[in-house]
Amino acid sequence: FLLCAKMLGVDDRSACVVFEDAVAGIKAAKTAGMHAVGIGQPQVLKPAGAELVYPGFEGITWDEVNQKL
């Protein structure tokens, strides 16, 4: 995630949002100082640090995610 932010020229890691379905990915995003949105089961991803959790990508809008973060 850090390399991607660097390649995109994003210095403010808190401006990054990671969509992830694995506990390890959620933890990596949080460790990197980024927002973490879980895709999957809330009971698994919330304790790992996901700020929001959706069952899948269907119906998610950037405006909704941005507002909730």
Short mmCIF file of C-alpha atoms in Angstrom, two decimals:
data_model
loop_
_atom_site.label_atom_id
_atom_site.label_comp_id
_atom_site.label_asym_id
_atom_site.label_seq_id
_atom_site.Cartn_x
_atom_site.Cartn_y
_atom_site.Cartn_z
CA PHE A 1 0.00 0.00 0.00
CA LEU A 2 2.84 2.39 0.79
CA LEU A 3 4.49 1.77 -2.58
CA CYS A 4 1.21 2.40 -4.38
CA ALA A 5 0.68 5.69 -2.53
CA LYS A 6 4.24 6.72 -3.36
CA MET A 7 3.79 5.83 -7.04
CA LEU A 8 0.60 7.89 -7.14
CA GLY A 9 2.39 10.83 -5.54
CA VAL A 10 0.23 10.76 -2.40
CA ASP A 11 2.21 12.01 0.59
CA ASP A 12 -0.73 12.17 3.02
CA ARG A 13 -1.41 8.52 3.76
CA SER A 14 -4.55 9.42 5.70
CA ALA A 15 -6.02 10.49 2.34
CA CYS A 16 -5.79 6.88 1.09
CA VAL A 17 -8.63 4.37 1.30
CA VAL A 18 -7.91 0.66 1.04
CA PHE A 19 -10.68 -1.80 0.13
CA GLU A 20 -9.66 -5.20 1.49
CA ASP A 21 -11.20 -8.60 2.15
CA ALA A 22 -8.48 -10.10 4.33
CA VAL A 23 -7.62 -9.45 7.97
CA ALA A 24 -3.93 -9.11 7.07
CA GLY A 25 -4.78 -6.48 4.45
CA ILE A 26 -6.92 -4.48 6.87
CA LYS A 27 -4.10 -4.54 9.42
CA ALA A 28 -1.55 -3.53 6.77
CA ALA A 29 -3.69 -0.58 5.69
CA LYS A 30 -4.11 0.62 9.27
CA THR A 31 -0.39 0.17 9.99
CA ALA A 32 0.33 2.29 6.91
CA GLY A 33 -1.90 5.05 8.31
CA MET A 34 -4.61 4.58 5.71
CA HIS A 35 -8.37 4.15 5.95
CA ALA A 36 -9.51 0.52 5.70
CA VAL A 37 -12.84 -0.55 4.23
CA GLY A 38 -13.58 -4.22 4.63
CA ILE A 39 -15.30 -6.33 1.99
CA GLY A 40 -16.76 -9.39 3.66
CA GLN A 41 -17.88 -10.34 7.14
CA PRO A 42 -18.09 -7.52 9.71
CA GLN A 43 -17.51 -9.87 12.65
CA VAL A 44 -14.12 -10.75 11.14
CA LEU A 45 -12.99 -7.46 9.61
CA LYS A 46 -14.20 -4.91 12.20
CA PRO A 47 -12.00 -6.35 15.00
CA ALA A 48 -9.04 -6.21 12.60
CA GLY A 49 -9.54 -2.45 12.26
CA ALA A 50 -11.89 -1.96 9.31
CA GLU A 51 -13.68 1.35 9.68
CA LEU A 52 -16.52 0.27 7.41
CA VAL A 53 -17.52 -3.18 6.17
CA TYR A 54 -19.64 -4.06 3.16
CA PRO A 55 -20.70 -7.57 2.10
CA GLY A 56 -19.45 -6.91 -1.46
CA PHE A 57 -18.67 -4.14 -3.92
CA GLU A 58 -22.16 -4.04 -5.37
CA GLY A 59 -23.96 -0.82 -4.53
CA ILE A 60 -21.00 0.91 -2.88
CA THR A 61 -20.55 4.53 -3.95
CA TRP A 62 -17.53 6.70 -3.35
CA ASP A 63 -19.75 9.46 -1.98
CA GLU A 64 -21.16 7.12 0.68
CA VAL A 65 -17.75 5.81 1.72
CA ASN A 66 -16.19 9.27 1.75
CA GLN A 67 -19.04 10.65 3.87
CA LYS A 68 -18.80 7.84 6.42
CA LEU A 69 -15.04 8.09 6.78
#
